[in-house]
mmCIF file of C-alpha atoms in Angstrom:
data_model
loop_
_atom_site.group_PDB
_atom_site.id
_atom_site.type_symbol
_atom_site.label_atom_id
_atom_site.label_comp_id
_atom_site.label_asym_id
_atom_site.label_seq_id
_atom_site.Cartn_x
_atom_site.Cartn_y
_atom_site.Cartn_z
ATOM 1 C CA UNK A 1 -5.335 -77.655 -35.441
ATOM 2 C CA UNK A 2 -4.541 -74.916 -37.114
ATOM 3 C CA UNK A 3 -7.379 -72.526 -38.637
ATOM 4 C CA UNK A 4 -6.294 -73.117 -42.488
ATOM 5 C CA UNK A 5 -6.488 -76.492 -41.990
ATOM 6 C CA UNK A 6 -10.293 -76.648 -41.328
ATOM 7 C CA UNK A 7 -13.631 -75.030 -43.133
ATOM 8 C CA UNK A 8 -14.776 -72.033 -40.685
ATOM 9 C CA UNK A 9 -18.610 -72.112 -40.822
ATOM 10 C CA UNK A 10 -20.607 -68.642 -39.890
ATOM 11 C CA UNK A 11 -23.297 -69.173 -37.803
ATOM 12 C CA UNK A 12 -24.967 -65.712 -37.481
ATOM 13 C CA UNK A 13 -28.096 -64.267 -35.194
ATOM 14 C CA UNK A 14 -30.472 -61.925 -35.494
ATOM 15 C CA UNK A 15 -30.191 -59.533 -38.870
ATOM 16 C CA UNK A 16 -27.163 -61.851 -40.501
ATOM 17 C CA UNK A 17 -24.167 -59.872 -38.893
ATOM 18 C CA UNK A 18 -23.882 -56.660 -40.343
ATOM 19 C CA UNK A 19 -20.565 -55.809 -43.067
ATOM 20 C CA UNK A 20 -18.946 -54.560 -39.851
ATOM 21 C CA UNK A 21 -19.472 -56.868 -37.474
ATOM 22 C CA UNK A 22 -16.506 -59.034 -36.595
ATOM 23 C CA UNK A 23 -18.156 -62.807 -37.928
ATOM 24 C CA UNK A 24 -17.784 -60.970 -41.697
ATOM 25 C CA UNK A 25 -14.834 -59.428 -40.823
ATOM 26 C CA UNK A 26 -13.933 -63.049 -40.272
ATOM 27 C CA UNK A 27 -15.269 -64.326 -43.190
ATOM 28 C CA UNK A 28 -13.941 -61.670 -45.365
ATOM 29 C CA UNK A 29 -10.097 -62.341 -43.471
ATOM 30 C CA UNK A 30 -10.307 -66.416 -43.859
ATOM 31 C CA UNK A 31 -10.800 -67.732 -47.299
ATOM 32 C CA UNK A 32 -12.005 -71.247 -45.886
ATOM 33 C CA UNK A 33 -14.768 -69.914 -44.150
ATOM 34 C CA UNK A 34 -18.803 -69.991 -45.315
ATOM 35 C CA UNK A 35 -21.820 -68.366 -44.005
ATOM 36 C CA UNK A 36 -24.779 -70.320 -43.404
ATOM 37 C CA UNK A 37 -27.702 -69.286 -45.325
ATOM 38 C CA UNK A 38 -31.624 -68.650 -44.411
ATOM 39 C CA UNK A 39 -34.077 -66.730 -46.249
ATOM 40 C CA UNK A 40 -35.102 -64.839 -43.099
ATOM 41 C CA UNK A 41 -32.378 -63.299 -40.388
ATOM 42 C CA UNK A 42 -35.050 -61.059 -38.321
ATOM 43 C CA UNK A 43 -37.117 -64.283 -38.119
ATOM 44 C CA UNK A 44 -38.373 -68.065 -39.095
ATOM 45 C CA UNK A 45 -37.808 -71.018 -37.436
ATOM 46 C CA UNK A 46 -35.547 -72.899 -35.035
ATOM 47 C CA UNK A 47 -35.700 -75.928 -37.791
ATOM 48 C CA UNK A 48 -35.241 -73.490 -40.358
ATOM 49 C CA UNK A 49 -31.868 -72.371 -38.685
ATOM 50 C CA UNK A 50 -31.200 -75.531 -37.444
ATOM 51 C CA UNK A 51 -30.984 -77.134 -41.362
ATOM 52 C CA UNK A 52 -29.051 -74.188 -42.479
ATOM 53 C CA UNK A 53 -26.136 -75.369 -40.331
ATOM 54 C CA UNK A 54 -26.933 -78.765 -41.147
ATOM 55 C CA UNK A 55 -26.564 -78.020 -44.879
ATOM 56 C CA UNK A 56 -23.188 -76.076 -44.193
ATOM 57 C CA UNK A 57 -21.342 -78.319 -42.458
ATOM 58 C CA UNK A 58 -22.956 -81.031 -45.232
ATOM 59 C CA UNK A 59 -21.153 -79.240 -48.056
ATOM 60 C CA UNK A 60 -17.851 -78.686 -46.212
ATOM 61 C CA UNK A 61 -14.499 -80.990 -47.304
ATOM 62 C CA UNK A 62 -12.036 -80.443 -44.457
ATOM 63 C CA UNK A 63 -13.083 -80.824 -40.703
ATOM 64 C CA UNK A 64 -15.351 -78.147 -39.330
ATOM 65 C CA UNK A 65 -15.151 -75.645 -36.646
ATOM 66 C CA UNK A 66 -18.600 -74.018 -36.138
ATOM 67 C CA UNK A 67 -18.367 -69.888 -35.030
ATOM 68 C CA UNK A 68 -21.921 -68.571 -34.149
ATOM 69 C CA UNK A 69 -23.358 -65.265 -32.456
ATOM 70 C CA UNK A 70 -26.277 -64.321 -30.300
ATOM 71 C CA UNK A 71 -29.093 -66.823 -31.964
ATOM 72 C CA UNK A 72 -26.855 -68.540 -34.247
ATOM 73 C CA UNK A 73 -25.760 -70.502 -30.733
ATOM 74 C CA UNK A 74 -29.299 -71.767 -30.249
ATOM 75 C CA UNK A 75 -29.081 -73.032 -33.736
ATOM 76 C CA UNK A 76 -25.691 -74.931 -33.580
ATOM 77 C CA UNK A 77 -26.959 -76.108 -29.768
ATOM 78 C CA UNK A 78 -30.194 -77.555 -31.612
ATOM 79 C CA UNK A 79 -28.308 -79.150 -34.844
ATOM 80 C CA UNK A 80 -25.538 -81.173 -32.421
ATOM 81 C CA UNK A 81 -27.223 -83.989 -31.885
ATOM 82 C CA UNK A 82 -27.690 -84.193 -35.999
ATOM 83 C CA UNK A 83 -24.297 -83.159 -36.717
ATOM 84 C CA UNK A 84 -21.231 -85.512 -38.194
ATOM 85 C CA UNK A 85 -19.245 -85.537 -34.739
ATOM 86 C CA UNK A 86 -16.351 -86.830 -36.810
ATOM 87 C CA UNK A 87 -16.693 -83.486 -38.847
ATOM 88 C CA UNK A 88 -17.178 -80.579 -36.510
ATOM 89 C CA UNK A 89 -14.514 -80.335 -34.440
ATOM 90 C CA UNK A 90 -15.306 -78.122 -32.036
ATOM 91 C CA UNK A 91 -17.782 -74.728 -31.958
ATOM 92 C CA UNK A 92 -16.990 -70.991 -31.176
ATOM 93 C CA UNK A 93 -19.921 -69.707 -29.424
ATOM 94 C CA UNK A 94 -20.046 -65.730 -27.980
ATOM 95 C CA UNK A 95 -22.831 -63.781 -26.401
ATOM 96 C CA UNK A 96 -25.495 -66.065 -26.014
ATOM 97 C CA UNK A 97 -28.982 -64.694 -25.994
ATOM 98 C CA UNK A 98 -30.897 -65.530 -23.040
ATOM 99 C CA UNK A 99 -33.890 -66.651 -25.283
ATOM 100 C CA UNK A 100 -36.424 -67.745 -22.669
ATOM 101 C CA UNK A 101 -35.952 -64.883 -20.554
ATOM 102 C CA UNK A 102 -39.698 -62.994 -20.188
ATOM 103 C CA UNK A 103 -37.804 -59.585 -20.830
ATOM 104 C CA UNK A 104 -36.399 -60.809 -24.001
ATOM 105 C CA UNK A 105 -37.075 -58.129 -26.635
ATOM 106 C CA UNK A 106 -37.450 -59.961 -29.349
ATOM 107 C CA UNK A 107 -40.402 -62.504 -30.329
ATOM 108 C CA UNK A 108 -39.023 -65.894 -31.807
ATOM 109 C CA UNK A 109 -41.329 -68.649 -33.506
ATOM 110 C CA UNK A 110 -42.504 -70.829 -30.920
ATOM 111 C CA UNK A 111 -40.515 -73.550 -32.246
ATOM 112 C CA UNK A 112 -37.645 -72.298 -30.401
ATOM 113 C CA UNK A 113 -38.772 -73.461 -27.112
ATOM 114 C CA UNK A 114 -37.658 -75.130 -25.179
ATOM 115 C CA UNK A 115 -34.169 -74.344 -25.179
ATOM 116 C CA UNK A 116 -31.439 -77.456 -25.727
ATOM 117 C CA UNK A 117 -28.889 -77.452 -22.739
ATOM 118 C CA UNK A 118 -27.937 -80.814 -23.683
ATOM 119 C CA UNK A 119 -24.225 -81.915 -23.409
ATOM 120 C CA UNK A 120 -22.477 -80.487 -26.809
ATOM 121 C CA UNK A 121 -20.335 -83.257 -28.502
ATOM 122 C CA UNK A 122 -17.922 -81.649 -29.813
ATOM 123 C CA UNK A 123 -15.058 -79.394 -27.710
ATOM 124 C CA UNK A 124 -16.948 -76.067 -27.176
ATOM 125 C CA UNK A 125 -15.749 -72.621 -26.078
ATOM 126 C CA UNK A 126 -18.875 -70.194 -24.408
ATOM 127 C CA UNK A 127 -17.578 -66.458 -25.176
ATOM 128 C CA UNK A 128 -19.837 -63.674 -22.791
ATOM 129 C CA UNK A 129 -19.811 -60.217 -21.360
ATOM 130 C CA UNK A 130 -20.601 -58.735 -18.138
ATOM 131 C CA UNK A 131 -22.665 -56.333 -19.295
ATOM 132 C CA UNK A 132 -24.774 -58.211 -22.440
ATOM 133 C CA UNK A 133 -28.153 -56.270 -22.697
ATOM 134 C CA UNK A 134 -29.152 -59.959 -23.534
ATOM 135 C CA UNK A 135 -27.994 -62.569 -21.473
ATOM 136 C CA UNK A 136 -26.327 -61.879 -17.889
ATOM 137 C CA UNK A 137 -22.734 -63.371 -17.457
ATOM 138 C CA UNK A 138 -24.344 -66.003 -14.457
ATOM 139 C CA UNK A 139 -26.739 -67.128 -17.357
ATOM 140 C CA UNK A 140 -24.156 -67.907 -19.956
ATOM 141 C CA UNK A 141 -21.325 -69.510 -17.127
ATOM 142 C CA UNK A 142 -24.240 -71.786 -16.630
ATOM 143 C CA UNK A 143 -25.127 -72.904 -20.058
ATOM 144 C CA UNK A 144 -21.161 -73.768 -20.592
ATOM 145 C CA UNK A 145 -21.760 -75.905 -17.814
ATOM 146 C CA UNK A 146 -25.232 -77.607 -19.291
ATOM 147 C CA UNK A 147 -22.857 -77.809 -22.474
ATOM 148 C CA UNK A 148 -19.672 -78.942 -21.098
ATOM 149 C CA UNK A 149 -17.984 -76.142 -22.471
ATOM 150 C CA UNK A 150 -14.895 -73.969 -21.802
ATOM 151 C CA UNK A 151 -16.188 -70.474 -20.550
ATOM 152 C CA UNK A 152 -14.830 -67.421 -21.217
ATOM 153 C CA UNK A 153 -15.453 -63.626 -19.338
ATOM 154 C CA UNK A 154 -14.786 -61.105 -22.124
ATOM 155 C CA UNK A 155 -15.626 -58.440 -19.914
ATOM 156 C CA UNK A 156 -17.800 -55.547 -20.489
ATOM 157 C CA UNK A 157 -18.105 -55.949 -23.684
ATOM 158 C CA UNK A 158 -22.150 -55.087 -24.405
ATOM 159 C CA UNK A 159 -23.615 -58.124 -26.767
ATOM 160 C CA UNK A 160 -20.215 -58.280 -28.272
ATOM 161 C CA UNK A 161 -21.590 -56.871 -31.620
ATOM 162 C CA UNK A 162 -20.874 -53.999 -33.885
ATOM 163 C CA UNK A 163 -22.963 -51.800 -31.334
ATOM 164 C CA UNK A 164 -20.939 -52.533 -28.313
ATOM 165 C CA UNK A 165 -17.873 -51.751 -30.551
ATOM 166 C CA UNK A 166 -16.609 -55.113 -31.449
ATOM 167 C CA UNK A 167 -16.106 -54.613 -35.236
ATOM 168 C CA UNK A 168 -12.911 -56.595 -36.338
ATOM 169 C CA UNK A 169 -12.565 -57.788 -32.330
ATOM 170 C CA UNK A 170 -8.952 -58.709 -32.215
ATOM 171 C CA UNK A 171 -9.339 -59.695 -28.657
ATOM 172 C CA UNK A 172 -11.799 -63.068 -29.946
ATOM 173 C CA UNK A 173 -9.674 -63.552 -33.157
ATOM 174 C CA UNK A 174 -6.704 -64.160 -30.844
ATOM 175 C CA UNK A 175 -8.916 -66.149 -28.337
ATOM 176 C CA UNK A 176 -10.694 -68.511 -31.020
ATOM 177 C CA UNK A 177 -6.575 -68.935 -32.160
ATOM 178 C CA UNK A 178 -6.318 -70.157 -28.665
ATOM 179 C CA UNK A 179 -9.264 -72.303 -28.845
ATOM 180 C CA UNK A 180 -8.092 -73.859 -32.199
ATOM 181 C CA UNK A 181 -4.900 -75.104 -30.313
ATOM 182 C CA UNK A 182 -6.766 -76.896 -27.723
ATOM 183 C CA UNK A 183 -8.475 -79.011 -30.725
#
């Protein structure tokens, strides 16, 4: 599938991926991209994040590819069973945080737990870094296995966000294009 043939739904994590974040840059680059809408990007409940994903997919006309980062990944995982799988063609998930780790630095609403490790009903790629402070490579690899997802090790890339030097993230865009060819 070509990027132009689908609607790209951007699902940010905490803080809504600022203007220099690769998700925001991709949204500006793709005329067919839309960002989920959320009342509280720094808190809120799992139900609110899941509903935002479902609502964003429901208004799409073309087939949908989800592009999630960090906590947005968990919104996709929990929304998956409620999404129209004939419409959602795939998910590109980057930097999964291990929110169950007792050292996870952000306090999340209790509704985020337990996390969903059920196989995802659409083709999925999980990209993770060896040096992500929010989740180990082994954690991400196990998560990809549980979700029946393709796994990609992106090297020593921190949390794959603006703070780790991944503004435009051209390597990620190439990976995304490669993923799109498989769905």
